[in-house]
């Protein structure tokens, strides 16, 4: 594979990355590894976006994202590339529950995003009528999927609404904080979309997915966390970017983008920065505003992306107050079907799920609840104390825990998760088509190819690689679009980027 090189006598190409969430940081890391001069501009005074640690009862915990899918390589590889390999830690328990029909019940195994493959395991979760409705699927005529279909509508048609309301909604809601009856199957559960396109009963499609997964014989954990919190990943990536010669400015919102004869003018409050290329790694509303002048069509598409807001309530209890409660033992937490009308949508028992949390605070039991999802955001604007009280009320009903917490922390994520309704992928394709008409500008982040951290990192790498290709030949500082993760002609080398580049 060719290596990216820069000649000693020419300045390297300069790319401005806008947005210092994990997507912008991953793009900057990739660009620096390709020998590109990078300036990352972040609007707030903190890097990381939805990845953030904070303290509760003196213990550092995640107050945003807390886990990375490890079955996709990108996020774990990034953590390894920036020196965090020895801090990777899988969940200590994956035993989750559903708080449904008045009790905590084991989450049935053998499902794809809540869509079951075997009705025999659903006895505790569904009513006899719900189970009988599943059995009717074999007599139904096929349900058309077309170019895309809402997960909830399709599954309700095949297996009945109860499966959607009691299983799919809590599972899908746990990832997207969205409404299963709106969310695109093609964008959110692509393996299911492919399997249902093959035809036949939905139950069999789910079983086919499981058989194929089993045939791949994947080993290793499905998820990984980081000792100290996933929220520590951004600082490590930022350090690697700086080590590779990149510049990172916080508290520097980008206010406007204008094409110039040689590239781009990036306007901030204090100055205008000249760039050969741009990676736009901001949420849709911000990307839409910044593209309004140069690509009104992309801007209009981005303005149409909707978001869900939520609040996380983190509570620390004395461990002695929790130990008597069987419901809090050994489980990683519980999900809540919205149909039951509770305020809390899910709870993670952090001290059970993460060994590093238990080790950091052996006398405490830390858990968190989440409140709010798409279309149900009235609670998150309540006072902190009210949100804590509502969480405690639901926790008491679900687990019997009535002890007073020793400390609490409320974190609101307004516009936390972009929604992927039916047609989302077509919208993303239109956005990418529009920006492809602009010189050396690419978009990346949670808006496009998935909201999970690995998908964000993958979209960042794609954007960075495409920019390098765009700049190849036009700017002599970059001679080849191939990124190897090794900087051959710059004074410093980014630590361990070879594994990140997947070679
Ligand atoms: C509460 C919560 C829990 C989650 N849990 C998980 C989880 O456990 N696992 C998982 O994989 N995913 C999780 N996710 C999803 C995942 O964390 C996010 O999708 C991902 O972190 C988004 O990263 P991003 O860089 O694309 O966007 P963001 O994190 O939103 O970063 C964008 C950055 O751009 C900056 N910005 C905006 N406008 C401008 C401007 N004009 N100029 C400069 N900067 C600007 C913002 O300030 C922000 O820092 C969770 C999300 C939320 C909200």
XYZ file of C-alpha atoms in Angstrom, residues 69-371:
303
model
C -20.204 -1.894 20.369
C -17.130 -4.089 19.941
C -18.556 -6.272 17.164
C -17.727 -3.377 14.859
C -14.017 -2.647 14.980
C -13.835 1.139 14.577
C -14.368 2.501 18.099
C -12.316 -0.107 19.922
C -9.542 0.283 17.318
C -9.549 4.050 17.885
C -9.252 3.554 21.652
C -6.351 1.166 21.070
C -4.695 3.524 18.607
C -4.620 6.332 21.176
C -3.108 4.193 23.889
C -6.182 3.022 25.812
C -5.948 -0.715 25.035
C -5.227 -1.592 28.650
C -8.250 0.378 29.867
C -10.782 -1.458 27.678
C -13.207 -3.356 29.863
C -16.253 -5.378 28.835
C -19.434 -5.217 30.916
C -19.234 -7.443 33.999
C -22.805 -8.591 33.397
C -25.087 -8.487 30.403
C -28.148 -9.707 32.268
C -30.725 -7.067 31.456
C -34.383 -7.046 32.438
C -37.630 -5.617 31.159
C -39.813 -3.768 33.645
C -43.053 -4.811 32.063
C -46.547 -5.779 33.083
C -45.791 -4.861 36.696
C -42.551 -6.770 37.300
C -38.880 -6.997 36.365
C -38.653 -9.921 33.952
C -35.586 -11.356 32.209
C -35.081 -9.865 28.759
C -35.790 -12.819 26.440
C -32.784 -14.001 24.459
C -32.653 -14.661 20.719
C -34.040 -11.420 19.313
C -32.867 -8.847 16.776
C -33.568 -5.400 18.242
C -36.527 -6.888 20.128
C -37.908 -8.839 17.163
C -38.110 -12.442 18.401
C -37.019 -15.581 16.586
C -38.641 -17.992 19.018
C -42.035 -17.230 20.626
C -41.440 -19.994 23.197
C -39.197 -17.670 25.251
C -41.747 -14.833 25.427
C -44.153 -16.326 27.962
C -43.168 -13.925 30.757
C -43.268 -10.841 28.588
C -46.365 -11.199 26.414
C -49.997 -11.911 27.235
C -51.638 -15.146 25.944
C -53.372 -12.994 23.284
C -50.015 -11.513 22.234
C -48.514 -14.993 21.911
C -51.524 -16.241 19.941
C -51.167 -13.317 17.535
C -47.566 -14.313 16.757
C -48.775 -17.784 15.794
C -51.072 -16.229 13.170
C -48.106 -15.045 11.105
C -47.875 -18.276 9.117
C -51.355 -17.611 7.620
C -50.680 -13.987 6.616
C -49.985 -12.795 3.107
C -46.562 -11.108 2.706
C -46.141 -7.529 3.980
C -44.470 -5.310 1.364
C -41.242 -3.614 2.471
C -40.544 -1.510 -0.627
C -37.494 0.748 -0.389
C -37.893 1.112 3.352
C -40.439 0.458 6.065
C -40.942 1.511 9.687
C -39.736 -1.205 12.060
C -42.836 -0.929 14.243
C -45.343 -0.967 11.375
C -43.763 -4.022 9.769
C -43.381 -6.030 12.979
C -46.904 -5.130 14.165
C -48.261 -6.304 10.814
C -46.451 -9.637 11.039
C -46.426 -10.452 14.763
C -48.898 -8.049 16.375
C -48.616 -4.756 18.235
C -47.766 -6.369 21.543
C -44.373 -7.511 20.225
C -43.649 -3.938 19.146
C -44.922 -2.293 22.309
C -43.339 -4.720 24.804
C -40.094 -5.682 23.040
C -39.158 -3.606 20.002
C -39.979 -0.189 21.507
C -37.784 -0.590 24.610
C -34.870 -2.099 22.649
C -34.951 0.341 19.749
C -35.761 3.208 22.126
C -32.665 2.316 24.121
C -30.493 3.164 21.106
C -32.425 5.912 19.292
C -34.739 7.305 22.014
C -37.206 7.130 19.139
C -40.591 5.819 18.136
C -40.511 2.320 16.598
C -43.484 3.189 14.398
C -41.389 5.903 12.690
C -37.880 4.463 12.717
C -36.527 3.150 9.419
C -35.793 -0.571 9.349
C -33.316 -0.049 6.548
C -31.307 2.529 8.512
C -31.670 1.237 12.072
C -31.799 -2.556 11.670
C -30.260 -3.155 8.229
C -29.647 -6.869 8.778
C -33.368 -7.340 9.464
C -34.270 -5.296 6.379
C -32.066 -7.529 4.228
C -33.508 -10.690 5.768
C -37.161 -9.666 5.315
C -36.449 -8.731 1.693
C -35.579 -12.391 1.151
C -39.243 -13.178 1.915
C -40.847 -15.742 4.206
C -42.099 -15.374 7.789
C -40.456 -12.752 10.011
C -39.702 -15.311 12.724
C -37.696 -17.296 10.186
C -35.895 -14.154 8.984
C -34.766 -13.492 12.571
C -33.602 -17.090 12.950
C -31.635 -16.807 9.688
C -29.848 -13.723 11.043
C -28.981 -15.615 14.207
C -27.730 -18.653 12.311
C -25.529 -16.469 10.105
C -24.157 -14.688 13.163
C -23.437 -18.045 14.824
C -21.711 -19.287 11.649
C -19.338 -16.318 11.808
C -18.177 -17.717 15.171
C -17.257 -14.341 16.528
C -15.447 -14.389 19.811
C -14.748 -11.636 22.295
C -17.087 -9.218 24.005
C -20.028 -7.671 22.177
C -19.514 -4.353 24.004
C -16.556 -2.619 25.584
C -16.295 0.176 28.094
C -13.248 2.049 29.325
C -11.928 2.056 32.859
C -12.625 5.647 33.919
C -15.436 6.050 31.403
C -15.995 6.217 27.656
C -15.968 9.955 28.290
C -12.182 9.749 28.634
C -11.777 8.690 24.980
C -12.082 12.209 23.478
C -9.177 13.622 25.521
C -6.977 10.682 24.510
C -7.827 11.179 20.823
C -7.216 14.923 21.183
C -3.792 14.251 22.756
C -2.884 12.013 19.814
C -4.020 14.692 17.359
C -1.865 17.311 19.101
C 1.082 14.905 19.220
C 0.713 14.482 15.475
C 0.928 18.255 15.017
C -2.804 19.061 14.902
C -4.205 22.183 16.511
C -7.390 22.045 18.601
C -9.293 25.155 19.642
C -12.238 24.982 22.037
C -14.729 27.788 22.734
C -14.447 28.598 19.022
C -17.833 28.271 17.324
C -17.709 28.387 13.555
C -20.101 31.066 12.337
C -19.833 30.781 8.574
C -18.232 28.984 5.630
C -17.397 30.626 2.324
C -15.720 29.227 -0.748
C -12.633 31.084 -1.879
C -10.494 30.747 -5.000
C -8.121 28.395 -3.225
C -10.446 26.591 -0.845
C -12.510 27.768 2.104
C -12.748 30.681 4.524
C -13.932 29.499 7.946
C -15.310 32.373 9.989
C -15.128 32.391 13.779
C -15.708 35.279 16.195
C -12.030 36.131 16.461
C -10.677 35.359 13.006
C -11.175 33.804 9.605
C -9.205 30.619 8.967
C -8.156 29.624 5.436
C -8.566 25.931 4.665
C -7.972 23.626 1.705
C -10.655 21.261 2.952
C -13.426 21.037 5.543
C -14.762 18.158 7.631
C -18.140 19.176 9.005
C -18.707 17.008 12.108
C -21.514 18.880 13.823
C -25.153 17.956 14.495
C -27.578 18.461 11.606
C -28.954 21.826 12.699
C -25.478 23.306 12.901
C -24.258 21.694 9.650
C -27.431 22.966 7.962
C -26.797 26.531 9.111
C -23.153 26.435 8.043
C -24.018 25.104 4.577
C -26.904 27.513 3.964
C -24.916 29.873 1.744
C -22.837 27.373 -0.229
C -25.273 24.460 -0.525
C -28.877 25.496 0.134
C -30.135 22.046 -0.925
C -27.931 20.165 1.566
C -28.820 22.760 4.178
C -32.552 22.218 3.634
C -32.149 18.438 3.953
C -30.133 18.812 7.160
C -32.713 21.188 8.627
C -35.302 18.436 8.241
C -33.459 16.019 10.563
C -35.278 15.708 13.870
C -33.719 14.992 17.257
C -34.790 13.370 20.505
C -33.846 14.920 23.826
C -33.375 13.053 27.050
C -32.080 13.446 30.592
C -29.857 11.063 32.507
C -30.289 10.968 36.272
C -27.268 9.437 37.997
C -27.793 8.377 41.608
C -25.250 7.120 44.139
C -26.579 5.046 47.064
C -24.797 3.557 50.054
C -24.106 -0.030 49.035
C -25.390 -1.205 52.401
C -28.803 0.289 51.556
C -28.967 -1.597 48.266
C -27.686 -5.025 49.238
C -31.013 -6.276 50.591
C -32.698 -5.744 47.230
C -32.611 -8.884 45.121
C -33.775 -6.884 42.063
C -30.544 -4.865 42.095
C -28.258 -7.881 42.275
C -26.356 -9.212 39.246
C -28.379 -7.288 36.662
C -26.968 -4.646 34.339
C -30.251 -2.728 34.511
C -33.680 -2.711 32.927
C -35.585 -1.366 29.941
C -39.128 -0.029 30.132
C -41.781 -0.333 27.396
C -43.227 3.181 26.906
C -46.709 1.640 26.698
C -46.656 1.157 30.485
C -46.599 4.931 30.968
C -43.688 5.203 33.413
C -41.435 8.270 33.434
C -38.179 6.336 33.398
C -37.361 4.686 30.039
C -34.391 2.638 31.197
C -31.978 2.215 34.070
C -28.350 1.090 34.063
C -26.928 -0.345 37.282
C -23.437 1.028 36.691
C -21.892 -0.600 39.778
C -23.028 -4.017 38.500
C -22.335 -3.400 34.830
C -18.854 -1.898 35.112
C -16.196 -3.424 37.339
C -14.290 -0.146 37.219
C -17.222 1.735 38.790
C -17.563 -0.873 41.578
C -13.799 -0.782 42.175
C -13.699 3.025 42.241
C -16.451 3.193 44.872
C -16.797 -0.143 46.711
C -19.046 1.354 49.404
C -21.425 2.949 46.906
C -23.932 1.652 44.389
C -24.152 3.910 41.333
C -27.008 3.644 38.864
C -28.577 5.911 36.308
C -32.009 6.313 34.795
C -32.958 7.876 31.486
C -36.010 10.031 30.997
